[in-house]
Amino acid sequence: MKLIMKMIMMTLSVFMMLCVSACSGETESENIERESSEENVMSESVDDEAIGDNTMIMKIGDTKVNVEWEDNQAVEALRDMAKDGDITIQMSMYGGFEQVGSIGQSLPRDDKQTTTSSGDIVLYSGNQMVVFYGSNSWSYTRLGHISDKDEAEMADLLSNGDVTITISRE
């Protein structure tokens, strides 16, 4: 019986290591080097008049969501991309807590070890957007947070199959 339990624990450990290592193309030392003791602070909401044509709109399928965008180079690059027209990202379910999709180009990274929560929008590996309806801890660049949906509403939007996200400028 002890042998069977050891085998089960060993198999689970290997499986967990594989799952975690699949989330990053970096080595652990590269990941640690980029971690910072400073926390990434969410930008304050700014009214539409102050932002003008810099306001970005996000839709998950046909549902418009309110996003509090971060004030960083990755979001600026995303805004620049949206100048040329809508950004459409085909998302895929992953891990039972997130949707992931390729942005189509690399954005500036400022990855920090982060524990995400439902509604968080992050950049992964410089070229993939991740939107969470659960939680995860990894090294990401924060892009924003969906502020008008609670955890249940986020799960309804994201946990029932692949979705399309559209980002446009107002």
mmCIF file of N, CA, C and O in Angstrom, residues 58-154:
data_model
loop_
_atom_site.group_PDB
_atom_site.id
_atom_site.type_symbol
_atom_site.label_atom_id
_atom_site.label_comp_id
_atom_site.label_asym_id
_atom_site.label_seq_id
_atom_site.Cartn_x
_atom_site.Cartn_y
_atom_site.Cartn_z
ATOM 1 N N MET A 58 -13.062 46.778 -24.830
ATOM 2 C CA MET A 58 -12.858 45.334 -24.952
ATOM 3 C C MET A 58 -14.201 44.640 -24.957
ATOM 4 O O MET A 58 -15.081 44.960 -24.158
ATOM 5 N N LYS A 59 -14.340 43.683 -25.897
ATOM 6 C CA LYS A 59 -15.523 42.831 -25.950
ATOM 7 C C LYS A 59 -15.077 41.380 -25.849
ATOM 8 O O LYS A 59 -14.093 40.985 -26.461
ATOM 9 N N ILE A 60 -15.807 40.624 -25.063
ATOM 10 C CA ILE A 60 -15.635 39.178 -25.000
ATOM 11 C C ILE A 60 -16.849 38.605 -25.707
ATOM 12 O O ILE A 60 -17.968 38.709 -25.192
ATOM 13 N N GLY A 61 -16.637 38.082 -26.905
ATOM 14 C CA GLY A 61 -17.769 37.726 -27.752
ATOM 15 C C GLY A 61 -18.512 39.007 -28.090
ATOM 16 O O GLY A 61 -17.917 39.962 -28.591
ATOM 17 N N ASP A 62 -19.801 39.062 -27.780
ATOM 18 C CA ASP A 62 -20.599 40.264 -28.023
ATOM 19 C C ASP A 62 -20.776 41.116 -26.773
ATOM 20 O O ASP A 62 -21.499 42.106 -26.791
ATOM 21 N N THR A 63 -20.141 40.723 -25.681
ATOM 22 C CA THR A 63 -20.318 41.417 -24.403
ATOM 23 C C THR A 63 -19.210 42.438 -24.176
ATOM 24 O O THR A 63 -18.034 42.085 -24.072
ATOM 25 N N LYS A 64 -19.596 43.711 -24.092
ATOM 26 C CA LYS A 64 -18.640 44.768 -23.780
ATOM 27 C C LYS A 64 -18.339 44.718 -22.284
ATOM 28 O O LYS A 64 -19.250 44.560 -21.469
ATOM 29 N N VAL A 65 -17.055 44.802 -21.943
ATOM 30 C CA VAL A 65 -16.651 44.799 -20.538
ATOM 31 C C VAL A 65 -15.855 46.068 -20.243
ATOM 32 O O VAL A 65 -15.165 46.590 -21.109
ATOM 33 N N ASN A 66 -15.994 46.565 -19.018
ATOM 34 C CA ASN A 66 -15.216 47.727 -18.586
ATOM 35 C C ASN A 66 -13.854 47.261 -18.114
ATOM 36 O O ASN A 66 -13.766 46.379 -17.264
ATOM 37 N N VAL A 67 -12.808 47.857 -18.665
ATOM 38 C CA VAL A 67 -11.450 47.487 -18.293
ATOM 39 C C VAL A 67 -10.734 48.697 -17.717
ATOM 40 O O VAL A 67 -10.755 49.779 -18.299
ATOM 41 N N GLU A 68 -10.103 48.494 -16.580
ATOM 42 C CA GLU A 68 -9.183 49.484 -16.027
ATOM 43 C C GLU A 68 -7.807 49.090 -16.545
ATOM 44 O O GLU A 68 -7.199 48.134 -16.043
ATOM 45 N N TRP A 69 -7.340 49.790 -17.585
ATOM 46 C CA TRP A 69 -6.072 49.455 -18.233
ATOM 47 C C TRP A 69 -4.910 49.956 -17.397
ATOM 48 O O TRP A 69 -4.977 51.025 -16.782
ATOM 49 N N GLU A 70 -3.831 49.198 -17.393
ATOM 50 C CA GLU A 70 -2.594 49.602 -16.718
ATOM 51 C C GLU A 70 -1.944 50.755 -17.492
ATOM 52 O O GLU A 70 -2.213 50.954 -18.682
ATOM 53 N N ASP A 71 -1.084 51.480 -16.830
ATOM 54 C CA ASP A 71 -0.306 52.541 -17.454
ATOM 55 C C ASP A 71 1.104 52.001 -17.643
ATOM 56 O O ASP A 71 1.968 52.168 -16.776
ATOM 57 N N ASN A 72 1.332 51.277 -18.766
ATOM 58 C CA ASN A 72 2.660 50.723 -19.030
ATOM 59 C C ASN A 72 2.897 50.628 -20.540
ATOM 60 O O ASN A 72 1.997 50.907 -21.346
ATOM 61 N N GLN A 73 4.096 50.242 -20.925
ATOM 62 C CA GLN A 73 4.471 50.202 -22.336
ATOM 63 C C GLN A 73 3.695 49.153 -23.116
ATOM 64 O O GLN A 73 3.407 49.344 -24.302
ATOM 65 N N ALA A 74 3.354 48.051 -22.489
ATOM 66 C CA ALA A 74 2.599 47.001 -23.185
ATOM 67 C C ALA A 74 1.219 47.504 -23.581
ATOM 68 O O ALA A 74 0.757 47.271 -24.711
ATOM 69 N N VAL A 75 0.549 48.215 -22.677
ATOM 70 C CA VAL A 75 -0.781 48.759 -22.980
ATOM 71 C C VAL A 75 -0.662 49.851 -24.049
ATOM 72 O O VAL A 75 -1.498 49.934 -24.952
ATOM 73 N N GLU A 76 0.376 50.667 -23.970
ATOM 74 C CA GLU A 76 0.599 51.685 -25.010
ATOM 75 C C GLU A 76 0.779 51.030 -26.376
ATOM 76 O O GLU A 76 0.230 51.492 -27.374
ATOM 77 N N ALA A 77 1.529 49.943 -26.434
ATOM 78 C CA ALA A 77 1.727 49.226 -27.697
ATOM 79 C C ALA A 77 0.411 48.641 -28.195
ATOM 80 O O ALA A 77 0.130 48.667 -29.409
ATOM 81 N N LEU A 78 -0.407 48.136 -27.289
ATOM 82 C CA LEU A 78 -1.723 47.607 -27.654
ATOM 83 C C LEU A 78 -2.602 48.727 -28.217
ATOM 84 O O LEU A 78 -3.285 48.549 -29.230
ATOM 85 N N ARG A 79 -2.555 49.898 -27.580
ATOM 86 C CA ARG A 79 -3.301 51.067 -28.068
ATOM 87 C C ARG A 79 -2.849 51.442 -29.476
ATOM 88 O O ARG A 79 -3.676 51.748 -30.344
ATOM 89 N N ASP A 80 -1.538 51.428 -29.690
ATOM 90 C CA ASP A 80 -0.996 51.743 -31.016
ATOM 91 C C ASP A 80 -1.487 50.744 -32.060
ATOM 92 O O ASP A 80 -1.815 51.125 -33.181
ATOM 93 N N MET A 81 -1.516 49.465 -31.693
ATOM 94 C CA MET A 81 -2.035 48.447 -32.616
ATOM 95 C C MET A 81 -3.493 48.724 -32.973
ATOM 96 O O MET A 81 -3.898 48.550 -34.124
ATOM 97 N N ALA A 82 -4.265 49.174 -31.995
ATOM 98 C CA ALA A 82 -5.695 49.414 -32.207
ATOM 99 C C ALA A 82 -5.955 50.653 -33.064
ATOM 100 O O ALA A 82 -7.061 50.819 -33.581
ATOM 101 N N LYS A 83 -4.949 51.511 -33.244
ATOM 102 C CA LYS A 83 -5.104 52.679 -34.126
ATOM 103 C C LYS A 83 -5.429 52.238 -35.545
ATOM 104 O O LYS A 83 -6.153 52.916 -36.264
ATOM 105 N N ASP A 84 -4.876 51.106 -35.952
ATOM 106 C CA ASP A 84 -5.043 50.611 -37.318
ATOM 107 C C ASP A 84 -6.321 49.815 -37.508
ATOM 108 O O ASP A 84 -6.569 49.293 -38.591
ATOM 109 N N GLY A 85 -7.120 49.666 -36.487
ATOM 110 C CA GLY A 85 -8.368 48.907 -36.565
ATOM 111 C C GLY A 85 -8.480 47.947 -35.405
ATOM 112 O O GLY A 85 -7.572 47.819 -34.581
ATOM 113 N N ASP A 86 -9.614 47.272 -35.353
ATOM 114 C CA ASP A 86 -9.877 46.345 -34.256
ATOM 115 C C ASP A 86 -8.809 45.260 -34.166
ATOM 116 O O ASP A 86 -8.322 44.768 -35.184
ATOM 117 N N ILE A 87 -8.470 44.900 -32.933
ATOM 118 C CA ILE A 87 -7.589 43.767 -32.665
ATOM 119 C C ILE A 87 -8.496 42.602 -32.289
ATOM 120 O O ILE A 87 -9.278 42.705 -31.341
ATOM 121 N N THR A 88 -8.423 41.528 -33.037
ATOM 122 C CA THR A 88 -9.242 40.347 -32.767
ATOM 123 C C THR A 88 -8.325 39.221 -32.310
ATOM 124 O O THR A 88 -7.368 38.883 -33.003
ATOM 125 N N ILE A 89 -8.625 38.673 -31.144
ATOM 126 C CA ILE A 89 -7.798 37.623 -30.558
ATOM 127 C C ILE A 89 -8.665 36.393 -30.333
ATOM 128 O O ILE A 89 -9.661 36.456 -29.609
ATOM 129 N N GLN A 90 -8.275 35.299 -30.973
ATOM 130 C CA GLN A 90 -8.973 34.022 -30.780
ATOM 131 C C GLN A 90 -8.415 33.388 -29.508
ATOM 132 O O GLN A 90 -7.237 33.046 -29.454
ATOM 133 N N MET A 91 -9.262 33.239 -28.518
ATOM 134 C CA MET A 91 -8.841 32.730 -27.220
ATOM 135 C C MET A 91 -9.185 31.252 -27.112
ATOM 136 O O MET A 91 -10.137 30.767 -27.723
ATOM 137 N N SER A 92 -8.395 30.538 -26.297
ATOM 138 C CA SER A 92 -8.636 29.119 -26.029
ATOM 139 C C SER A 92 -8.615 28.891 -24.524
ATOM 140 O O SER A 92 -7.799 29.481 -23.810
ATOM 141 N N MET A 93 -9.499 28.034 -24.076
ATOM 142 C CA MET A 93 -9.539 27.691 -22.657
ATOM 143 C C MET A 93 -8.250 26.967 -22.285
ATOM 144 O O MET A 93 -7.714 26.192 -23.070
ATOM 145 N N TYR A 94 -7.764 27.249 -21.067
ATOM 146 C CA TYR A 94 -6.557 26.589 -20.598
ATOM 147 C C TYR A 94 -6.631 26.462 -19.084
ATOM 148 O O TYR A 94 -6.901 27.448 -18.390
ATOM 149 N N GLY A 95 -6.383 25.284 -18.592
ATOM 150 C CA GLY A 95 -6.219 25.056 -17.162
ATOM 151 C C GLY A 95 -7.469 25.171 -16.311
ATOM 152 O O GLY A 95 -7.391 25.066 -15.104
ATOM 153 N N GLY A 96 -8.605 25.447 -16.898
ATOM 154 C CA GLY A 96 -9.827 25.566 -16.111
ATOM 155 C C GLY A 96 -9.939 26.862 -15.339
ATOM 156 O O GLY A 96 -10.799 27.005 -14.471
ATOM 157 N N PHE A 97 -9.086 27.875 -15.665
ATOM 158 C CA PHE A 97 -9.147 29.141 -14.949
ATOM 159 C C PHE A 97 -8.786 30.334 -15.816
ATOM 160 O O PHE A 97 -8.756 31.463 -15.344
ATOM 161 N N GLU A 98 -8.508 30.091 -17.116
ATOM 162 C CA GLU A 98 -8.085 31.195 -17.969
ATOM 163 C C GLU A 98 -8.393 30.912 -19.436
ATOM 164 O O GLU A 98 -8.616 29.768 -19.826
ATOM 165 N N GLN A 99 -8.390 31.990 -20.216
ATOM 166 C CA GLN A 99 -8.444 31.917 -21.673
ATOM 167 C C GLN A 99 -7.169 32.581 -22.181
ATOM 168 O O GLN A 99 -6.764 33.638 -21.681
ATOM 169 N N VAL A 100 -6.524 31.957 -23.181
ATOM 170 C CA VAL A 100 -5.242 32.428 -23.708
ATOM 171 C C VAL A 100 -5.349 32.576 -25.214
ATOM 172 O O VAL A 100 -5.935 31.719 -25.880
ATOM 173 N N GLY A 101 -4.757 33.653 -25.754
ATOM 174 C CA GLY A 101 -4.757 33.825 -27.198
ATOM 175 C C GLY A 101 -3.588 34.664 -27.675
ATOM 176 O O GLY A 101 -3.115 35.567 -26.970
ATOM 177 N N SER A 102 -3.124 34.389 -28.881
ATOM 178 C CA SER A 102 -2.006 35.114 -29.470
ATOM 179 C C SER A 102 -2.447 36.507 -29.912
ATOM 180 O O SER A 102 -3.466 36.666 -30.583
ATOM 181 N N ILE A 103 -1.650 37.501 -29.571
ATOM 182 C CA ILE A 103 -1.921 38.881 -29.968
ATOM 183 C C ILE A 103 -1.479 39.103 -31.418
ATOM 184 O O ILE A 103 -1.980 39.976 -32.094
ATOM 185 N N GLY A 104 -0.538 38.302 -31.890
ATOM 186 C CA GLY A 104 -0.075 38.425 -33.267
ATOM 187 C C GLY A 104 1.251 39.140 -33.402
ATOM 188 O O GLY A 104 1.843 39.162 -34.480
ATOM 189 N N GLN A 105 1.722 39.727 -32.326
ATOM 190 C CA GLN A 105 3.046 40.346 -32.305
ATOM 191 C C GLN A 105 3.489 40.472 -30.853
ATOM 192 O O GLN A 105 2.680 40.334 -29.942
ATOM 193 N N SER A 106 4.765 40.712 -30.667
ATOM 194 C CA SER A 106 5.294 40.855 -29.307
ATOM 195 C C SER A 106 5.110 42.282 -28.811
ATOM 196 O O SER A 106 5.291 43.238 -29.564
ATOM 197 N N LEU A 107 4.762 42.394 -27.553
ATOM 198 C CA LEU A 107 4.628 43.684 -26.884
ATOM 199 C C LEU A 107 5.736 43.817 -25.846
ATOM 200 O O LEU A 107 6.298 42.811 -25.399
ATOM 201 N N PRO A 108 6.049 45.042 -25.427
ATOM 202 C CA PRO A 108 7.071 45.220 -24.384
ATOM 203 C C PRO A 108 6.663 44.502 -23.103
ATOM 204 O O PRO A 108 5.502 44.550 -22.702
ATOM 205 N N ARG A 109 7.637 43.849 -22.469
ATOM 206 C CA ARG A 109 7.366 43.068 -21.257
ATOM 207 C C ARG A 109 7.972 43.720 -20.032
ATOM 208 O O ARG A 109 9.051 44.291 -20.094
ATOM 209 N N ASP A 110 7.249 43.596 -18.950
ATOM 210 C CA ASP A 110 7.746 43.980 -17.634
ATOM 211 C C ASP A 110 7.206 42.949 -16.650
ATOM 212 O O ASP A 110 6.455 43.274 -15.731
ATOM 213 N N ASP A 111 7.570 41.687 -16.905
ATOM 214 C CA ASP A 111 7.022 40.578 -16.128
ATOM 215 C C ASP A 111 7.424 40.666 -14.664
ATOM 216 O O ASP A 111 8.564 40.982 -14.337
ATOM 217 N N LYS A 112 6.440 40.394 -13.822
ATOM 218 C CA LYS A 112 6.655 40.319 -12.377
ATOM 219 C C LYS A 112 5.866 39.128 -11.854
ATOM 220 O O LYS A 112 4.805 38.800 -12.379
ATOM 221 N N GLN A 113 6.389 38.487 -10.835
ATOM 222 C CA GLN A 113 5.661 37.383 -10.202
ATOM 223 C C GLN A 113 4.339 37.933 -9.702
ATOM 224 O O GLN A 113 4.301 38.927 -8.974
ATOM 225 N N THR A 114 3.244 37.311 -10.117
ATOM 226 C CA THR A 114 1.917 37.840 -9.881
ATOM 227 C C THR A 114 0.965 36.718 -9.517
ATOM 228 O O THR A 114 1.017 35.651 -10.110
ATOM 229 N N THR A 115 0.097 36.975 -8.564
ATOM 230 C CA THR A 115 -1.031 36.085 -8.319
ATOM 231 C C THR A 115 -2.246 36.782 -8.890
ATOM 232 O O THR A 115 -2.617 37.869 -8.443
ATOM 233 N N THR A 116 -2.838 36.166 -9.901
ATOM 234 C CA THR A 116 -3.965 36.779 -10.595
ATOM 235 C C THR A 116 -5.272 36.432 -9.899
ATOM 236 O O THR A 116 -5.331 35.502 -9.085
ATOM 237 N N SER A 117 -6.301 37.173 -10.264
ATOM 238 C CA SER A 117 -7.653 36.872 -9.796
ATOM 239 C C SER A 117 -8.609 37.028 -10.966
ATOM 240 O O SER A 117 -8.237 37.521 -12.035
ATOM 241 N N SER A 118 -9.825 36.620 -10.761
ATOM 242 C CA SER A 118 -10.839 36.693 -11.793
ATOM 243 C C SER A 118 -10.955 38.126 -12.320
ATOM 244 O O SER A 118 -11.040 39.071 -11.548
ATOM 245 N N GLY A 119 -10.920 38.262 -13.654
ATOM 246 C CA GLY A 119 -11.009 39.575 -14.291
ATOM 247 C C GLY A 119 -9.676 40.164 -14.682
ATOM 248 O O GLY A 119 -9.632 41.144 -15.429
ATOM 249 N N ASP A 120 -8.579 39.595 -14.190
ATOM 250 C CA ASP A 120 -7.264 40.120 -14.558
ATOM 251 C C ASP A 120 -6.940 39.809 -16.012
ATOM 252 O O ASP A 120 -7.265 38.731 -16.525
ATOM 253 N N ILE A 121 -6.290 40.775 -16.672
ATOM 254 C CA ILE A 121 -5.828 40.638 -18.052
ATOM 255 C C ILE A 121 -4.320 40.832 -18.016
ATOM 256 O O ILE A 121 -3.836 41.851 -17.512
ATOM 257 N N VAL A 122 -3.573 39.846 -18.527
ATOM 258 C CA VAL A 122 -2.119 39.908 -18.472
ATOM 259 C C VAL A 122 -1.517 39.540 -19.822
ATOM 260 O O VAL A 122 -2.167 38.947 -20.678
ATOM 261 N N LEU A 123 -0.251 39.901 -19.968
ATOM 262 C CA LEU A 123 0.553 39.519 -21.118
ATOM 263 C C LEU A 123 1.449 38.374 -20.680
ATOM 264 O O LEU A 123 2.124 38.457 -19.657
ATOM 265 N N TYR A 124 1.434 37.304 -21.459
ATOM 266 C CA TYR A 124 2.256 36.129 -21.164
ATOM 267 C C TYR A 124 3.209 35.903 -22.327
ATOM 268 O O TYR A 124 2.801 35.951 -23.498
ATOM 269 N N SER A 125 4.482 35.697 -22.041
ATOM 270 C CA SER A 125 5.518 35.444 -23.045
ATOM 271 C C SER A 125 5.624 36.554 -24.084
ATOM 272 O O SER A 125 6.111 36.329 -25.184
ATOM 273 N N GLY A 126 5.139 37.728 -23.764
ATOM 274 C CA GLY A 126 5.293 38.877 -24.646
ATOM 275 C C GLY A 126 4.313 38.956 -25.797
ATOM 276 O O GLY A 126 4.131 40.018 -26.378
ATOM 277 N N ASN A 127 3.657 37.837 -26.137
ATOM 278 C CA ASN A 127 2.798 37.866 -27.328
ATOM 279 C C ASN A 127 1.439 37.180 -27.132
ATOM 280 O O ASN A 127 0.735 36.947 -28.107
ATOM 281 N N GLN A 128 1.099 36.850 -25.903
ATOM 282 C CA GLN A 128 -0.186 36.197 -25.651
ATOM 283 C C GLN A 128 -0.947 36.945 -24.561
ATOM 284 O O GLN A 128 -0.377 37.300 -23.534
ATOM 285 N N MET A 129 -2.233 37.162 -24.835
ATOM 286 C CA MET A 129 -3.096 37.762 -23.830
ATOM 287 C C MET A 129 -3.761 36.636 -23.045
ATOM 288 O O MET A 129 -4.163 35.631 -23.622
ATOM 289 N N VAL A 130 -3.843 36.827 -21.742
ATOM 290 C CA VAL A 130 -4.526 35.869 -20.873
ATOM 291 C C VAL A 130 -5.579 36.637 -20.084
ATOM 292 O O VAL A 130 -5.292 37.693 -19.515
ATOM 293 N N VAL A 131 -6.802 36.111 -20.076
ATOM 294 C CA VAL A 131 -7.880 36.681 -19.281
ATOM 295 C C VAL A 131 -8.326 35.597 -18.302
ATOM 296 O O VAL A 131 -8.642 34.482 -18.698
ATOM 297 N N PHE A 132 -8.352 35.959 -17.030
ATOM 298 C CA PHE A 132 -8.614 34.975 -15.973
ATOM 299 C C PHE A 132 -10.060 35.007 -15.501
ATOM 300 O O PHE A 132 -10.646 36.070 -15.330
ATOM 301 N N TYR A 133 -10.592 33.804 -15.271
ATOM 302 C CA TYR A 133 -11.863 33.672 -14.551
ATOM 303 C C TYR A 133 -11.627 32.868 -13.275
ATOM 304 O O TYR A 133 -12.559 32.578 -12.534
ATOM 305 N N GLY A 134 -10.394 32.558 -12.998
ATOM 306 C CA GLY A 134 -9.947 31.912 -11.768
ATOM 307 C C GLY A 134 -8.654 32.589 -11.346
ATOM 308 O O GLY A 134 -8.418 33.749 -11.661
ATOM 309 N N SER A 135 -7.800 31.859 -10.676
ATOM 310 C CA SER A 135 -6.567 32.430 -10.160
ATOM 311 C C SER A 135 -5.367 31.583 -10.546
ATOM 312 O O SER A 135 -5.487 30.366 -10.728
ATOM 313 N N ASN A 136 -4.214 32.247 -10.679
ATOM 314 C CA ASN A 136 -2.958 31.564 -10.974
ATOM 315 C C ASN A 136 -1.811 32.443 -10.505
ATOM 316 O O ASN A 136 -1.952 33.666 -10.408
ATOM 317 N N SER A 137 -0.679 31.833 -10.226
ATOM 318 C CA SER A 137 0.522 32.584 -9.875
ATOM 319 C C SER A 137 1.597 32.280 -10.908
ATOM 320 O O SER A 137 1.919 31.112 -11.151
ATOM 321 N N TRP A 138 2.116 33.345 -11.520
ATOM 322 C CA TRP A 138 3.177 33.201 -12.510
ATOM 323 C C TRP A 138 3.785 34.570 -12.755
ATOM 324 O O TRP A 138 3.377 35.560 -12.150
ATOM 325 N N SER A 139 4.739 34.636 -13.637
ATOM 326 C CA SER A 139 5.381 35.899 -13.983
ATOM 327 C C SER A 139 4.724 36.472 -15.243
ATOM 328 O O SER A 139 4.835 35.884 -16.317
ATOM 329 N N TYR A 140 4.016 37.583 -15.073
ATOM 330 C CA TYR A 140 3.271 38.216 -16.152
ATOM 331 C C TYR A 140 3.538 39.714 -16.180
ATOM 332 O O TYR A 140 3.992 40.300 -15.208
ATOM 333 N N THR A 141 3.144 40.333 -17.294
ATOM 334 C CA THR A 141 3.030 41.781 -17.388
ATOM 335 C C THR A 141 1.543 42.096 -17.295
ATOM 336 O O THR A 141 0.756 41.606 -18.098
ATOM 337 N N ARG A 142 1.172 42.887 -16.325
ATOM 338 C CA ARG A 142 -0.247 43.236 -16.167
ATOM 339 C C ARG A 142 -0.680 44.181 -17.280
ATOM 340 O O ARG A 142 0.017 45.135 -17.607
ATOM 341 N N LEU A 143 -1.866 43.906 -17.839
ATOM 342 C CA LEU A 143 -2.451 44.772 -18.854
ATOM 343 C C LEU A 143 -3.658 45.526 -18.316
ATOM 344 O O LEU A 143 -3.887 46.678 -18.677
ATOM 345 N N GLY A 144 -4.437 44.882 -17.465
ATOM 346 C CA GLY A 144 -5.611 45.541 -16.927
ATOM 347 C C GLY A 144 -6.465 44.606 -16.101
ATOM 348 O O GLY A 144 -6.071 43.466 -15.810
ATOM 349 N N HIS A 145 -7.636 45.105 -15.733
ATOM 350 C CA HIS A 145 -8.574 44.318 -14.935
ATOM 351 C C HIS A 145 -9.998 44.665 -15.363
ATOM 352 O O HIS A 145 -10.344 45.836 -15.504
ATOM 353 N N ILE A 146 -10.806 43.637 -15.593
ATOM 354 C CA ILE A 146 -12.220 43.821 -15.922
ATOM 355 C C ILE A 146 -12.940 44.159 -14.627
ATOM 356 O O ILE A 146 -12.996 43.343 -13.701
ATOM 357 N N SER A 147 -13.481 45.376 -14.576
ATOM 358 C CA SER A 147 -13.995 45.902 -13.310
ATOM 359 C C SER A 147 -15.497 45.769 -13.122
ATOM 360 O O SER A 147 -15.994 46.003 -12.016
ATOM 361 N N ASP A 148 -16.230 45.390 -14.157
ATOM 362 C CA ASP A 148 -17.688 45.369 -14.025
ATOM 363 C C ASP A 148 -18.281 43.959 -13.979
ATOM 364 O O ASP A 148 -19.492 43.797 -14.092
ATOM 365 N N LYS A 149 -17.445 42.939 -13.798
ATOM 366 C CA LYS A 149 -17.928 41.563 -13.717
ATOM 367 C C LYS A 149 -17.355 40.907 -12.473
ATOM 368 O O LYS A 149 -16.159 41.024 -12.192
ATOM 369 N N ASP A 150 -18.221 40.205 -11.725
ATOM 370 C CA ASP A 150 -17.719 39.453 -10.575
ATOM 371 C C ASP A 150 -17.225 38.085 -11.044
ATOM 372 O O ASP A 150 -17.277 37.767 -12.237
ATOM 373 N N GLU A 151 -16.756 37.282 -10.115
ATOM 374 C CA GLU A 151 -16.166 35.991 -10.466
ATOM 375 C C GLU A 151 -17.150 35.079 -11.203
ATOM 376 O O GLU A 151 -16.797 34.430 -12.186
ATOM 377 N N ALA A 152 -18.402 35.053 -10.759
ATOM 378 C CA ALA A 152 -19.413 34.205 -11.416
ATOM 379 C C ALA A 152 -19.685 34.683 -12.840
ATOM 380 O O ALA A 152 -19.809 33.873 -13.771
ATOM 381 N N GLU A 153 -19.770 35.995 -13.033
ATOM 382 C CA GLU A 153 -20.004 36.542 -14.373
ATOM 383 C C GLU A 153 -18.814 36.285 -15.297
ATOM 384 O O GLU A 153 -18.995 35.993 -16.485
ATOM 385 N N MET A 154 -17.602 36.374 -14.745
ATOM 386 C CA MET A 154 -16.409 36.076 -15.545
ATOM 387 C C MET A 154 -16.408 34.610 -15.951
ATOM 388 O O MET A 154 -16.099 34.269 -17.094
#
